[in-house]
Amino acid sequence: MRVSRDGGDDDASEALRPLELDDRTSVLVLTGAGVSAESGIPTFRAAGGLWESHPVEQVASPEGFARDPTLVWRFYSERRRQALACAPNPGHHALRGLEARLGDRFLLVTQNVDDLHARAGSQRLVEIHGNLFQTRCSRCALPPFREEAVHLGAEPPPCPSCAAAGRGGLLRPHIVWFGEMLDPAHLQRIDRFLAAADRLVFVAAGTSGAVWPAAGLVDLARAQGASTWLVNAEAAENTARFERFVRGRSGLVLPVLLGGA
Ligand code: APR
C-alpha cells in the first residue's frame, strides 16, 4: 500500500505506515459508502451503484416522497433488508479501535445510513445523513424512533400520532434527502470538536467527495492546521484538497493506517 502526496499519484509515493498519534493529537474521520462496500452494501455512484438503478429525485427527495411514498418506502425497505444481512468489516472495526484508544480526541462523521459503524461499536459517531433504521413522521413532531420493519405494502405507513389526531401524516425514513438541510446540532458538534483539537489529523475514507457539505470538511480541517488523508479505491472529486492519498480498499488500509487498533 502506497501513499502519494498532494493528491498526486506519482512515483514518489511512500510505503504506508501507521499514523503517529501523540497524546495531543485528535483525529476526525469522515466515511462514505466505500467503507461499507466490502460488507456487501452497494455504493451510490459506481457502475451498478444505487443511483444508477434508482433515480435520485424519485427515491431520495421530499418531492419524490410526496409524489410516490410507496415507491420510496420500497426503496428504503430493500436497503434495510440488505443492511441487516451485512456485517461490519475490518475498516469499521479499525475505526472502533481507534475510538477506544483516543476517547474524546476522536470523532467519526459518517455519510452512511447503513448502521454498520454503530453495529461495530462506534459511539463517538455523527450520522450526518441519518440512519436507515430510524423512522419519523413527515408531518408532525413525532420524535424519530428505531424501526427495522420493511414497508412493502401498497399503502405507505401512517403516522400513529397523526392518525390518532385525525391528521393524514405518513411515516418517512429519518434520512437527509437531497434538498434537505443537515441537522444543525450535528454541525455544531463537529465545529466544537474542531475548535477543541490541539493537533488534528483528518481522514476521509470511501467517499467520492461529490456531496456537500461533507466534501468541504477537509477544508475546515485544513483551516485548523490538520494533516489530511484520503483513503479511497480511486481518486475522488476533491483528492487535490488532501495532503496524502492512499489508493486502496478501506478494509485493508484503515487497519494499517490506524495502527491495528
Ligand atoms: N474502499 C475504499 N473506497 C472505496 C471502496 C473500498 N472498498 N469501494 C468503493 N470506494 C470508493 C469509490 O471509489 C467512490 O469514490 O468510495 C466512493 C463512494 O462514493 P459514492 O458512491 O459517491 O458515495 P459517497 O461519497 O458516500 O456519497 C455521498 O451521496 O448519494 C448521497 O447521501 C448519499 O451519503 C451519500 C452521499
mmCIF file of C-alpha atoms and ligand atoms in Angstrom:
data_model
loop_
_atom_site.group_PDB
_atom_site.id
_atom_site.type_symbol
_atom_site.label_atom_id
_atom_site.label_comp_id
_atom_site.label_asym_id
_atom_site.label_seq_id
_atom_site.Cartn_x
_atom_site.Cartn_y
_atom_site.Cartn_z
ATOM 1 C CA MET A 1 0.000 0.000 0.000
ATOM 2 C CA ARG A 2 1.466 3.303 -1.105
ATOM 3 C CA VAL A 3 0.838 6.886 -0.005
ATOM 4 C CA SER A 4 1.042 9.656 -2.598
ATOM 5 C CA ARG A 5 1.318 13.329 -1.685
ATOM 6 C CA ASP A 6 -0.751 16.347 -2.603
ATOM 7 C CA GLY A 7 -3.405 14.313 -4.364
ATOM 8 C CA GLY A 8 -0.844 13.135 -6.938
ATOM 9 C CA ASP A 9 -0.396 9.518 -7.894
ATOM 10 C CA ASP A 10 3.248 9.851 -8.554
ATOM 11 C CA ASP A 11 6.167 7.528 -8.343
ATOM 12 C CA ALA A 12 7.350 9.424 -5.261
ATOM 13 C CA SER A 13 4.809 7.533 -3.200
ATOM 14 C CA GLU A 14 5.965 6.014 0.066
ATOM 15 C CA ALA A 15 5.070 2.844 1.946
ATOM 16 C CA LEU A 16 2.038 3.121 4.216
ATOM 17 C CA ARG A 17 2.821 3.302 7.936
ATOM 18 C CA PRO A 18 0.510 3.717 10.946
ATOM 19 C CA LEU A 19 -0.387 7.308 11.853
ATOM 20 C CA GLU A 20 1.889 8.739 14.543
ATOM 21 C CA LEU A 21 -0.536 9.906 17.195
ATOM 22 C CA ASP A 22 0.833 11.543 20.367
ATOM 23 C CA ASP A 23 -1.425 12.448 23.271
ATOM 24 C CA ARG A 24 -2.036 15.958 21.946
ATOM 25 C CA THR A 25 -3.417 14.735 18.625
ATOM 26 C CA SER A 26 -7.117 14.444 17.815
ATOM 27 C CA VAL A 27 -8.472 12.518 14.850
ATOM 28 C CA LEU A 28 -11.561 13.479 12.867
ATOM 29 C CA VAL A 29 -12.754 10.854 10.389
ATOM 30 C CA LEU A 30 -15.298 11.169 7.561
ATOM 31 C CA THR A 31 -16.596 7.990 5.963
ATOM 32 C CA GLY A 32 -18.683 7.290 2.892
ATOM 33 C CA ALA A 33 -20.276 4.352 1.105
ATOM 34 C CA GLY A 34 -16.912 2.924 0.076
ATOM 35 C CA VAL A 35 -16.243 1.894 3.691
ATOM 36 C CA SER A 36 -19.298 -0.388 3.587
ATOM 37 C CA ALA A 37 -18.639 -1.747 0.102
ATOM 38 C CA GLU A 38 -16.598 -4.671 1.457
ATOM 39 C CA SER A 39 -19.569 -5.564 3.691
ATOM 40 C CA GLY A 40 -21.689 -6.014 0.553
ATOM 41 C CA ILE A 41 -23.530 -2.667 0.562
ATOM 42 C CA PRO A 42 -23.529 -1.037 -2.894
ATOM 43 C CA THR A 43 -22.096 2.462 -3.203
ATOM 44 C CA PHE A 44 -24.043 5.252 -4.899
ATOM 45 C CA ARG A 45 -22.085 6.429 -7.913
ATOM 46 C CA ALA A 46 -20.096 3.391 -9.020
ATOM 47 C CA ALA A 47 -21.180 1.326 -12.040
ATOM 48 C CA GLY A 48 -24.143 -0.706 -10.788
ATOM 49 C CA GLY A 49 -24.416 1.696 -7.859
ATOM 50 C CA LEU A 50 -27.710 2.704 -6.229
ATOM 51 C CA TRP A 51 -28.164 5.894 -8.222
ATOM 52 C CA GLU A 52 -27.739 4.016 -11.495
ATOM 53 C CA SER A 53 -30.848 1.941 -10.884
ATOM 54 C CA HIS A 54 -32.892 4.405 -8.809
ATOM 55 C CA PRO A 55 -33.381 7.988 -9.971
ATOM 56 C CA VAL A 56 -32.320 10.142 -7.022
ATOM 57 C CA GLU A 57 -35.180 12.617 -7.458
ATOM 58 C CA GLN A 58 -37.751 9.790 -7.216
ATOM 59 C CA VAL A 59 -36.457 7.985 -4.116
ATOM 60 C CA ALA A 60 -34.270 10.458 -2.183
ATOM 61 C CA SER A 61 -36.079 13.808 -2.243
ATOM 62 C CA PRO A 62 -39.077 15.269 -0.403
ATOM 63 C CA GLU A 63 -40.718 15.869 -3.783
ATOM 64 C CA GLY A 64 -40.284 12.211 -4.727
ATOM 65 C CA PHE A 65 -41.819 11.158 -1.403
ATOM 66 C CA ALA A 66 -44.780 13.497 -1.930
ATOM 67 C CA ARG A 67 -45.305 12.037 -5.416
ATOM 68 C CA ASP A 68 -44.922 8.340 -4.585
ATOM 69 C CA PRO A 69 -44.340 7.446 -0.908
ATOM 70 C CA THR A 70 -44.911 3.742 -1.635
ATOM 71 C CA LEU A 71 -42.007 3.674 -4.098
ATOM 72 C CA VAL A 72 -39.770 5.468 -1.593
ATOM 73 C CA TRP A 73 -40.643 3.020 1.181
ATOM 74 C CA ARG A 74 -39.980 0.105 -1.161
ATOM 75 C CA PHE A 75 -36.511 1.540 -1.896
ATOM 76 C CA TYR A 76 -35.605 2.083 1.757
ATOM 77 C CA SER A 77 -37.154 -1.209 2.867
ATOM 78 C CA GLU A 78 -34.920 -3.047 0.401
ATOM 79 C CA ARG A 79 -31.954 -1.154 1.771
ATOM 80 C CA ARG A 80 -32.985 -2.057 5.363
ATOM 81 C CA ARG A 81 -33.167 -5.721 4.417
ATOM 82 C CA GLN A 82 -29.794 -5.605 2.710
ATOM 83 C CA ALA A 83 -28.073 -3.773 5.569
ATOM 84 C CA LEU A 84 -29.466 -6.218 8.153
ATOM 85 C CA ALA A 85 -27.952 -9.075 6.136
ATOM 86 C CA CYS A 86 -24.495 -7.444 6.140
ATOM 87 C CA ALA A 87 -21.852 -7.159 8.857
ATOM 88 C CA PRO A 88 -19.212 -4.542 9.703
ATOM 89 C CA ASN A 89 -15.819 -5.156 8.048
ATOM 90 C CA PRO A 90 -12.210 -4.596 9.265
ATOM 91 C CA GLY A 91 -12.471 -0.920 8.241
ATOM 92 C CA HIS A 92 -15.382 -0.373 10.641
ATOM 93 C CA HIS A 93 -13.578 -2.291 13.380
ATOM 94 C CA ALA A 94 -10.335 -0.329 12.943
ATOM 95 C CA LEU A 95 -12.287 2.905 13.469
ATOM 96 C CA ARG A 96 -13.929 1.489 16.573
ATOM 97 C CA GLY A 97 -10.494 0.509 17.843
ATOM 98 C CA LEU A 98 -9.040 3.961 17.329
ATOM 99 C CA GLU A 99 -12.014 5.464 19.185
ATOM 100 C CA ALA A 100 -11.225 3.160 22.142
ATOM 101 C CA ARG A 101 -7.589 4.374 22.135
ATOM 102 C CA LEU A 102 -8.267 8.109 21.738
ATOM 103 C CA GLY A 103 -11.561 8.578 23.579
ATOM 104 C CA ASP A 104 -12.739 12.197 23.270
ATOM 105 C CA ARG A 105 -9.820 13.004 20.932
ATOM 106 C CA PHE A 106 -11.708 11.017 18.295
ATOM 107 C CA LEU A 107 -14.859 11.802 16.282
ATOM 108 C CA LEU A 108 -16.369 9.757 13.444
ATOM 109 C CA VAL A 109 -18.605 11.593 11.000
ATOM 110 C CA THR A 110 -20.361 9.309 8.536
ATOM 111 C CA GLN A 111 -22.443 9.917 5.437
ATOM 112 C CA ASN A 112 -23.548 6.287 5.638
ATOM 113 C CA VAL A 113 -27.036 5.428 6.836
ATOM 114 C CA ASP A 114 -26.446 1.627 7.000
ATOM 115 C CA ASP A 115 -25.895 1.443 10.786
ATOM 116 C CA LEU A 116 -22.662 -0.573 10.333
ATOM 117 C CA HIS A 117 -20.475 1.825 12.315
ATOM 118 C CA ALA A 118 -22.882 1.599 15.266
ATOM 119 C CA ARG A 119 -23.023 -2.181 14.893
ATOM 120 C CA ALA A 120 -19.208 -2.252 15.010
ATOM 121 C CA GLY A 121 -19.492 -0.477 18.371
ATOM 122 C CA SER A 122 -18.633 3.094 17.350
ATOM 123 C CA GLN A 123 -20.119 5.560 19.837
ATOM 124 C CA ARG A 124 -18.430 8.880 19.103
ATOM 125 C CA LEU A 125 -20.409 8.830 15.862
ATOM 126 C CA VAL A 126 -22.273 11.560 13.954
ATOM 127 C CA GLU A 127 -24.611 10.177 11.271
ATOM 128 C CA ILE A 128 -24.999 13.384 9.262
ATOM 129 C CA HIS A 129 -27.284 11.835 6.607
ATOM 130 C CA GLY A 130 -29.479 9.961 9.077
ATOM 131 C CA ASN A 131 -29.978 6.236 9.692
ATOM 132 C CA LEU A 132 -31.916 3.617 7.701
ATOM 133 C CA PHE A 133 -33.385 2.192 10.915
ATOM 134 C CA GLN A 134 -34.830 5.439 12.153
ATOM 135 C CA THR A 135 -38.340 6.499 11.156
ATOM 136 C CA ARG A 136 -40.226 9.724 11.785
ATOM 137 C CA CYS A 137 -43.421 11.464 10.718
ATOM 138 C CA SER A 138 -43.332 13.554 7.542
ATOM 139 C CA ARG A 139 -45.796 15.976 9.081
ATOM 140 C CA CYS A 140 -45.883 16.166 12.890
ATOM 141 C CA ALA A 141 -43.186 16.431 15.550
ATOM 142 C CA LEU A 142 -43.218 12.749 16.429
ATOM 143 C CA PRO A 143 -39.585 12.098 17.510
ATOM 144 C CA PRO A 144 -37.613 9.686 15.266
ATOM 145 C CA PHE A 145 -37.826 6.093 16.543
ATOM 146 C CA ARG A 146 -35.876 2.872 15.868
ATOM 147 C CA GLU A 147 -37.613 0.644 13.311
ATOM 148 C CA GLU A 148 -36.305 -2.390 11.407
ATOM 149 C CA ALA A 149 -39.621 -3.210 9.725
ATOM 150 C CA VAL A 150 -39.859 -3.221 5.918
ATOM 151 C CA HIS A 151 -42.834 -1.480 4.323
ATOM 152 C CA LEU A 152 -43.556 -3.170 1.028
ATOM 153 C CA GLY A 153 -47.351 -2.858 1.148
ATOM 154 C CA ALA A 154 -49.461 -0.889 -1.341
ATOM 155 C CA GLU A 155 -50.129 1.804 1.277
ATOM 156 C CA PRO A 156 -47.288 3.769 2.947
ATOM 157 C CA PRO A 157 -47.288 3.517 6.759
ATOM 158 C CA PRO A 158 -49.395 6.180 8.515
ATOM 159 C CA CYS A 159 -48.055 8.139 11.475
ATOM 160 C CA PRO A 160 -49.768 6.770 14.633
ATOM 161 C CA SER A 161 -49.820 10.176 16.279
ATOM 162 C CA CYS A 162 -51.350 11.855 13.223
ATOM 163 C CA ALA A 163 -53.873 9.019 12.863
ATOM 164 C CA ALA A 164 -54.943 9.477 16.487
ATOM 165 C CA ALA A 165 -55.416 13.194 15.845
ATOM 166 C CA GLY A 166 -57.251 12.639 12.574
ATOM 167 C CA ARG A 167 -54.401 14.121 10.558
ATOM 168 C CA GLY A 168 -53.092 12.329 7.474
ATOM 169 C CA GLY A 169 -49.366 12.291 8.254
ATOM 170 C CA LEU A 170 -47.230 9.498 6.759
ATOM 171 C CA LEU A 171 -44.143 7.982 8.314
ATOM 172 C CA ARG A 172 -40.906 8.532 6.401
ATOM 173 C CA PRO A 173 -37.317 7.282 6.758
ATOM 174 C CA HIS A 174 -35.229 9.563 9.021
ATOM 175 C CA ILE A 175 -32.772 10.209 6.212
ATOM 176 C CA VAL A 176 -31.463 13.572 4.924
ATOM 177 C CA TRP A 177 -32.722 13.737 1.354
ATOM 178 C CA PHE A 178 -31.380 15.881 -1.463
ATOM 179 C CA GLY A 179 -32.540 19.461 -0.959
ATOM 180 C CA GLU A 180 -32.839 18.980 2.810
ATOM 181 C CA MET A 181 -30.613 20.542 5.476
ATOM 182 C CA LEU A 182 -28.313 18.634 7.787
ATOM 183 C CA ASP A 183 -29.176 18.700 11.490
ATOM 184 C CA PRO A 184 -27.569 21.904 12.929
ATOM 185 C CA ALA A 185 -26.764 20.001 16.149
ATOM 186 C CA HIS A 186 -24.536 17.648 14.127
ATOM 187 C CA LEU A 187 -22.683 20.559 12.504
ATOM 188 C CA GLN A 188 -22.237 22.233 15.886
ATOM 189 C CA ARG A 189 -20.788 19.031 17.356
ATOM 190 C CA ILE A 190 -18.236 18.847 14.520
ATOM 191 C CA ASP A 191 -17.356 22.529 14.989
ATOM 192 C CA ARG A 192 -16.872 22.024 18.731
ATOM 193 C CA PHE A 193 -14.578 19.040 18.096
ATOM 194 C CA LEU A 194 -12.517 21.030 15.585
ATOM 195 C CA ALA A 195 -12.255 24.008 17.941
ATOM 196 C CA ALA A 196 -11.158 21.829 20.870
ATOM 197 C CA ALA A 197 -8.451 19.984 18.931
ATOM 198 C CA ASP A 198 -4.810 20.811 19.747
ATOM 199 C CA ARG A 199 -3.117 18.867 16.925
ATOM 200 C CA LEU A 200 -5.510 17.450 14.330
ATOM 201 C CA VAL A 201 -5.440 14.638 11.784
ATOM 202 C CA PHE A 202 -8.321 14.405 9.301
ATOM 203 C CA VAL A 203 -9.001 11.133 7.479
ATOM 204 C CA ALA A 204 -11.665 10.721 4.783
ATOM 205 C CA ALA A 205 -12.370 7.160 3.653
ATOM 206 C CA GLY A 206 -14.563 5.642 0.971
ATOM 207 C CA THR A 207 -16.144 8.824 -0.285
ATOM 208 C CA SER A 208 -16.232 10.389 -3.771
ATOM 209 C CA GLY A 209 -16.280 13.951 -2.420
ATOM 210 C CA ALA A 210 -19.335 14.624 -4.586
ATOM 211 C CA VAL A 211 -21.741 15.721 -1.862
ATOM 212 C CA TRP A 212 -21.643 18.876 0.245
ATOM 213 C CA PRO A 213 -21.278 19.964 2.980
ATOM 214 C CA ALA A 214 -19.418 16.684 3.779
ATOM 215 C CA ALA A 215 -16.975 17.222 0.893
ATOM 216 C CA GLY A 216 -15.902 20.535 2.459
ATOM 217 C CA LEU A 217 -14.915 19.056 5.825
ATOM 218 C CA VAL A 218 -11.330 18.686 4.570
ATOM 219 C CA ASP A 219 -11.144 22.459 4.130
ATOM 220 C CA LEU A 220 -12.427 23.100 7.659
ATOM 221 C CA ALA A 221 -9.809 20.681 8.981
ATOM 222 C CA ARG A 222 -7.012 22.239 6.908
ATOM 223 C CA ALA A 223 -8.045 25.676 8.221
ATOM 224 C CA GLN A 224 -7.298 24.210 11.669
ATOM 225 C CA GLY A 225 -3.824 23.156 10.515
ATOM 226 C CA ALA A 226 -4.750 19.489 10.208
ATOM 227 C CA SER A 227 -2.761 16.913 8.269
ATOM 228 C CA THR A 228 -5.198 15.410 5.788
ATOM 229 C CA TRP A 229 -5.512 11.876 4.434
ATOM 230 C CA LEU A 230 -7.801 10.399 1.766
ATOM 231 C CA VAL A 231 -8.257 6.612 1.714
ATOM 232 C CA ASN A 232 -10.182 5.658 -1.401
ATOM 233 C CA ALA A 233 -10.327 2.948 -4.048
ATOM 234 C CA GLU A 234 -9.983 5.627 -6.727
ATOM 235 C CA ALA A 235 -9.357 9.353 -6.974
ATOM 236 C CA ALA A 236 -12.213 11.421 -5.533
ATOM 237 C CA GLU A 237 -13.589 14.739 -6.809
ATOM 238 C CA ASN A 238 -11.700 16.553 -4.006
ATOM 239 C CA THR A 239 -8.477 14.482 -3.916
ATOM 240 C CA ALA A 240 -6.384 17.618 -4.581
ATOM 241 C CA ARG A 241 -7.525 19.083 -1.270
ATOM 242 C CA PHE A 242 -5.748 16.306 0.662
ATOM 243 C CA GLU A 243 -2.052 16.194 1.548
ATOM 244 C CA ARG A 244 -1.929 12.419 1.253
ATOM 245 C CA PHE A 245 -3.877 9.955 -0.836
ATOM 246 C CA VAL A 246 -3.857 6.212 -0.206
ATOM 247 C CA ARG A 247 -5.426 4.397 -3.117
ATOM 248 C CA GLY A 248 -6.833 1.159 -1.823
ATOM 249 C CA ARG A 249 -9.663 -0.676 -0.114
ATOM 250 C CA SER A 250 -10.520 0.806 3.273
ATOM 251 C CA GLY A 251 -10.948 -2.658 4.799
ATOM 252 C CA LEU A 252 -7.238 -3.248 4.129
ATOM 253 C CA VAL A 253 -5.845 0.268 4.524
ATOM 254 C CA LEU A 254 -7.581 1.502 7.689
ATOM 255 C CA PRO A 255 -6.327 -1.314 9.983
ATOM 256 C CA VAL A 256 -2.749 -0.439 8.920
ATOM 257 C CA LEU A 257 -3.112 3.347 8.910
ATOM 258 C CA LEU A 258 -4.955 3.411 12.227
ATOM 259 C CA GLY A 259 -2.306 1.187 13.777
ATOM 260 C CA GLY A 260 -4.108 -2.139 14.013
ATOM 261 C CA ALA A 261 -6.279 -0.547 16.633
HETATM 262 N N1 APR B 1 -12.557 1.088 -0.103
HETATM 263 C C1 APR B 1 -12.349 2.427 -0.281
HETATM 264 N N2 APR B 1 -13.056 3.182 -1.162
HETATM 265 C C2 APR B 1 -13.989 2.561 -1.889
HETATM 266 C C3 APR B 1 -14.237 1.157 -1.799
HETATM 267 C C4 APR B 1 -13.469 0.414 -0.852
HETATM 268 N N3 APR B 1 -13.640 -0.907 -0.674
HETATM 269 N N4 APR B 1 -15.225 0.833 -2.678
HETATM 270 C C5 APR B 1 -15.581 1.994 -3.303
HETATM 271 N N5 APR B 1 -14.830 3.019 -2.840
HETATM 272 C C6 APR B 1 -14.909 4.449 -3.178
HETATM 273 C C7 APR B 1 -15.323 4.719 -4.621
HETATM 274 O O1 APR B 1 -14.189 4.789 -5.432
HETATM 275 C C8 APR B 1 -16.026 6.078 -4.503
HETATM 276 O O2 APR B 1 -15.108 7.143 -4.698
HETATM 277 O O3 APR B 1 -15.938 5.005 -2.386
HETATM 278 C C9 APR B 1 -16.518 6.121 -3.060
HETATM 279 C C10 APR B 1 -18.033 6.046 -2.893
HETATM 280 O O4 APR B 1 -18.577 7.187 -3.467
HETATM 281 P P1 APR B 1 -20.169 7.408 -3.572
HETATM 282 O O5 APR B 1 -20.797 6.215 -4.137
HETATM 283 O O6 APR B 1 -20.353 8.714 -4.266
HETATM 284 O O7 APR B 1 -20.615 7.501 -2.044
HETATM 285 P P2 APR B 1 -20.464 8.699 -1.005
HETATM 286 O O8 APR B 1 -19.268 9.520 -1.262
HETATM 287 O O9 APR B 1 -20.626 8.117 0.336
HETATM 288 O O10 APR B 1 -21.783 9.576 -1.348
HETATM 289 C C11 APR B 1 -22.062 10.684 -0.548
HETATM 290 O O11 APR B 1 -24.173 10.986 -1.597
HETATM 291 O O12 APR B 1 -25.788 9.824 -2.553
HETATM 292 C C12 APR B 1 -25.514 10.592 -1.483
HETATM 293 O O13 APR B 1 -26.416 10.614 0.686
HETATM 294 C C13 APR B 1 -25.683 9.824 -0.192
HETATM 295 O O14 APR B 1 -24.191 9.721 1.690
HETATM 296 C C14 APR B 1 -24.256 9.672 0.293
HETATM 297 C C15 APR B 1 -23.547 10.841 -0.343
#
